[in-house]
Structures are given as C-alpha cells and as structure tokens.
PDB file of C-alpha atoms in Angstrom:
ATOM      1  CA  MET A  29       0.000   0.000   0.000  1.00  0.00           C
ATOM      2  CA  ASP A  30       1.268   3.414  -0.879  1.00  0.00           C
ATOM      3  CA  ASP A  31      -0.516   6.636  -1.662  1.00  0.00           C
ATOM      4  CA  GLU A  32       2.062   7.403  -4.376  1.00  0.00           C
ATOM      5  CA  PRO A  33       0.867   5.482  -7.453  1.00  0.00           C
ATOM      6  CA  LEU A  34       4.291   5.152  -9.109  1.00  0.00           C
ATOM      7  CA  ILE A  35       5.940   3.839  -5.954  1.00  0.00           C
ATOM      8  CA  ARG A  36       3.022   1.467  -5.351  1.00  0.00           C
ATOM      9  CA  VAL A  37       3.178   0.103  -8.912  1.00  0.00           C
ATOM     10  CA  ASP A  38       6.975  -0.260  -8.874  1.00  0.00           C
ATOM     11  CA  THR A  39       6.900  -2.038  -5.509  1.00  0.00           C
ATOM     12  CA  ALA A  40       4.066  -4.304  -6.638  1.00  0.00           C
ATOM     13  CA  ASP A  41       6.022  -5.172  -9.803  1.00  0.00           C
ATOM     14  CA  ILE A  42       9.142  -6.077  -7.798  1.00  0.00           C
ATOM     15  CA  ILE A  43       7.137  -8.341  -5.488  1.00  0.00           C
ATOM     16  CA  SER A  44       5.180  -9.868  -8.366  1.00  0.00           C
ATOM     17  CA  ASP A  45       8.335 -10.499 -10.400  1.00  0.00           C
ATOM     18  CA  ALA A  46       9.682 -12.425  -7.397  1.00  0.00           C
ATOM     19  CA  GLY A  47       6.778 -14.860  -7.783  1.00  0.00           C
ATOM     20  CA  TYR A  48       4.303 -13.483  -5.282  1.00  0.00           C
ATOM     21  CA  HIS A  49       0.657 -12.710  -6.046  1.00  0.00           C
ATOM     22  CA  VAL A  50       0.041  -8.996  -5.386  1.00  0.00           C
ATOM     23  CA  VAL A  51      -3.110  -7.043  -4.544  1.00  0.00           C
ATOM     24  CA  GLU A  52      -2.736  -3.249  -4.539  1.00  0.00           C
ATOM     25  CA  ALA A  53      -4.551  -0.717  -2.372  1.00  0.00           C
ATOM     26  CA  ALA A  54      -4.049   3.034  -2.402  1.00  0.00           C
ATOM     27  CA  MET A  55      -5.005   3.658   1.232  1.00  0.00           C
ATOM     28  CA  ALA A  56      -4.739   1.735   4.506  1.00  0.00           C
ATOM     29  CA  ASP A  57      -8.513   1.844   5.021  1.00  0.00           C
ATOM     30  CA  GLU A  58      -9.013   0.210   1.627  1.00  0.00           C
ATOM     31  CA  GLY A  59      -6.431  -2.450   2.446  1.00  0.00           C
ATOM     32  CA  PHE A  60      -8.019  -3.216   5.814  1.00  0.00           C
ATOM     33  CA  THR A  61     -11.447  -3.561   4.183  1.00  0.00           C
ATOM     34  CA  PHE A  62      -9.948  -5.963   1.643  1.00  0.00           C
ATOM     35  CA  LEU A  63      -8.382  -8.035   4.441  1.00  0.00           C
ATOM     36  CA  GLU A  64     -11.743  -8.305   6.196  1.00  0.00           C
ATOM     37  CA  LYS A  65     -12.981 -10.206   3.126  1.00  0.00           C
ATOM     38  CA  TYR A  66      -9.761 -11.970   2.115  1.00  0.00           C
ATOM     39  CA  SER A  67      -7.698 -12.566   5.230  1.00  0.00           C
ATOM     40  CA  SER A  68      -5.758 -15.444   3.673  1.00  0.00           C
ATOM     41  CA  LEU A  69      -3.043 -13.062   2.478  1.00  0.00           C
ATOM     42  CA  GLN A  70       0.411 -13.835   3.787  1.00  0.00           C
ATOM     43  CA  LEU A  71       2.079 -10.412   3.670  1.00  0.00           C
ATOM     44  CA  LEU A  72       1.112  -6.789   4.042  1.00  0.00           C
ATOM     45  CA  PHE A  73       3.597  -4.324   2.546  1.00  0.00           C
ATOM     46  CA  THR A  74       2.621  -0.766   3.424  1.00  0.00           C
ATOM     47  CA  ASP A  75       3.949   2.746   3.534  1.00  0.00           C
ATOM     48  CA  VAL A  76       3.470   4.739   6.737  1.00  0.00           C
ATOM     49  CA  GLN A  77       1.757   7.633   4.983  1.00  0.00           C
ATOM     50  CA  THR A  78      -1.152   5.968   3.236  1.00  0.00           C
ATOM     51  CA  GLY A  79      -3.885   8.578   3.371  1.00  0.00           C
ATOM     52  CA  GLY A  80      -7.229   7.859   4.994  1.00  0.00           C
ATOM     53  CA  ASP A  81      -7.930   7.305   8.666  1.00  0.00           C
ATOM     54  CA  LEU A  82      -5.134   4.797   9.373  1.00  0.00           C
ATOM     55  CA  ASP A  83      -1.417   5.217   8.885  1.00  0.00           C
ATOM     56  CA  GLY A  84       0.858   2.270   8.123  1.00  0.00           C
ATOM     57  CA  PHE A  85       1.914   1.780  11.752  1.00  0.00           C
ATOM     58  CA  GLU A  86      -1.719   1.641  12.910  1.00  0.00           C
ATOM     59  CA  LEU A  87      -2.577  -0.703  10.066  1.00  0.00           C
ATOM     60  CA  ALA A  88       0.331  -2.995  10.979  1.00  0.00           C
ATOM     61  CA  ARG A  89      -0.853  -3.194  14.598  1.00  0.00           C
ATOM     62  CA  LYS A  90      -4.486  -3.855  13.629  1.00  0.00           C
ATOM     63  CA  VAL A  91      -3.484  -6.554  11.168  1.00  0.00           C
ATOM     64  CA  ALA A  92      -1.155  -8.238  13.689  1.00  0.00           C
ATOM     65  CA  GLU A  93      -3.893  -8.230  16.305  1.00  0.00           C
ATOM     66  CA  ARG A  94      -6.660  -9.521  14.049  1.00  0.00           C
ATOM     67  CA  TRP A  95      -4.663 -11.723  11.647  1.00  0.00           C
ATOM     68  CA  PRO A  96      -1.420 -12.738  13.374  1.00  0.00           C
ATOM     69  CA  HIS A  97      -0.519 -15.092  10.494  1.00  0.00           C
ATOM     70  CA  ILE A  98      -0.016 -12.121   8.141  1.00  0.00           C
ATOM     71  CA  GLU A  99       3.582 -10.905   7.994  1.00  0.00           C
ATOM     72  CA  VAL A 100       4.056  -7.134   7.750  1.00  0.00           C
ATOM     73  CA  VAL A 101       6.623  -4.851   6.121  1.00  0.00           C
ATOM     74  CA  VAL A 102       6.286  -1.114   6.750  1.00  0.00           C
ATOM     75  CA  ALA A 103       8.257   1.434   4.733  1.00  0.00           C
ATOM     76  CA  SER A 104       8.749   5.163   5.154  1.00  0.00           C
ATOM     77  CA  GLY A 105      11.075   7.936   4.151  1.00  0.00           C
ATOM     78  CA  ALA A 106       9.479  10.392   6.552  1.00  0.00           C
ATOM     79  CA  ARG A 107       9.149   8.501   9.853  1.00  0.00           C
ATOM     80  CA  THR A 108      10.895   5.688  11.641  1.00  0.00           C
ATOM     81  CA  PRO A 109       9.007   3.578  14.169  1.00  0.00           C
ATOM     82  CA  LYS A 110       9.287   4.383  17.831  1.00  0.00           C
ATOM     83  CA  GLU A 111       9.593   1.690  20.477  1.00  0.00           C
ATOM     84  CA  GLY A 112       6.434  -0.437  20.454  1.00  0.00           C
ATOM     85  CA  GLU A 113       5.011   1.206  17.344  1.00  0.00           C
ATOM     86  CA  LEU A 114       5.394  -1.950  15.240  1.00  0.00           C
ATOM     87  CA  PRO A 115       4.113  -5.418  16.106  1.00  0.00           C
ATOM     88  CA  ARG A 116       6.559  -8.310  16.483  1.00  0.00           C
ATOM     89  CA  ASN A 117       5.788  -9.788  13.063  1.00  0.00           C
ATOM     90  CA  ALA A 118       6.614  -6.512  11.316  1.00  0.00           C
ATOM     91  CA  ALA A 119       9.801  -5.297   9.699  1.00  0.00           C
ATOM     92  CA  PHE A 120      10.646  -1.705   8.804  1.00  0.00           C
ATOM     93  CA  ILE A 121      12.532  -0.531   5.731  1.00  0.00           C
ATOM     94  CA  GLN A 122      13.676   3.012   5.052  1.00  0.00           C
ATOM     95  CA  LYS A 123      12.713   4.804   1.846  1.00  0.00           C
ATOM     96  CA  PRO A 124      14.016   5.243  -0.710  1.00  0.00           C
ATOM     97  CA  PHE A 125      14.533   1.518  -1.005  1.00  0.00           C
ATOM     98  CA  SER A 126      15.937  -0.657  -3.748  1.00  0.00           C
ATOM     99  CA  ALA A 127      14.486  -3.778  -5.284  1.00  0.00           C
ATOM    100  CA  GLU A 128      17.118  -5.763  -3.379  1.00  0.00           C
ATOM    101  CA  THR A 129      15.923  -4.271  -0.066  1.00  0.00           C
ATOM    102  CA  ILE A 130      12.365  -5.384  -0.827  1.00  0.00           C
ATOM    103  CA  LEU A 131      13.518  -8.848  -1.881  1.00  0.00           C
ATOM    104  CA  GLU A 132      15.609  -9.160   1.288  1.00  0.00           C
ATOM    105  CA  ALA A 133      12.555  -8.308   3.413  1.00  0.00           C
ATOM    106  CA  LEU A 134      10.566 -10.962   1.542  1.00  0.00           C
ATOM    107  CA  ARG A 135      13.321 -13.550   2.099  1.00  0.00           C
ATOM    108  CA  ASP A 136      13.369 -12.683   5.816  1.00  0.00           C
ATOM    109  CA  HIS A 137       9.630 -13.369   6.080  1.00  0.00           C
ATOM    110  CA  PHE A 138       9.503 -16.239   3.558  1.00  0.00           C
ATOM    111  CA  PRO A 139      12.855 -18.035   3.435  1.00  0.00           C
ATOM    112  CA  ASN A 140      11.359 -20.772   1.224  1.00  0.00           C
ATOM    113  CA  GLY A 141       9.982 -18.274  -1.285  1.00  0.00           C
ATOM    114  CA  PRO A 142       6.387 -17.732  -2.317  1.00  0.00           C
ATOM    115  CA  SER A 143       3.812 -20.393  -1.552  1.00  0.00           C
ATOM    116  CA  GLU A 144       0.886 -21.304  -3.757  1.00  0.00           C
ATOM    117  CA  PRO A 145      -2.190 -19.067  -3.338  1.00  0.00           C
TER     118      PRO A 145
END
C-alpha cells in the first residue's frame, strides 16, 4: 500500500516479479477492508503515509492483532518507528529503497519463497 501510485506500482512489480501474487490498495482503510474479506493473504507491505484514517503503523498493529498469520513490512522515508510502534511480526525498511531491499525483506519473512495461493 502506498498513496504514491508510481511507488506502489513499482513495488508491486518487484514483489510480483519475485513470484508473489500482489493485490494493490491506495489507502490503509481500503487495504483493511480488503483483508476483512480476504484474510488469507500472507504479507502486508505498506507505507506509513497511506492517506485515509489509518497510517501504516496503525494498520500494521491492527493486522497483527486480528490476523497474526499475516507478515508485515512497513516502509517510510518520513518517519521511523518508535519503540512499540510496530508489532513483532513486522519489519521496517527506510525509503528510498531498492528492489534488493524489498527482496531481502521478503526472504526474511519467507525463506522458502512464495507459496501457492
């Protein structure tokens, strides 16, 4: 999730090219609504500044609480997480990030690579 369309598309392409199925959402609220219907997703990749009522840190906490099986990666170039701001199953990456940084975060969460949907 990212409110910047070009960043969102580029990130989605990197993740998709690595063999993962990707669903895009422009805002955290939209992503949370999607998860309420399709909570079988394995990973949430979100920016901190997503627009809407939730920011990426809040979204990460809500997802971890409601769907603890979903791994979380939060990215930001404007804010870094404070102590306790991210759940245990979440990783943080600083923007601007490279494709390798994204792929490394995916490998950390899924050492065996993508699983079948």
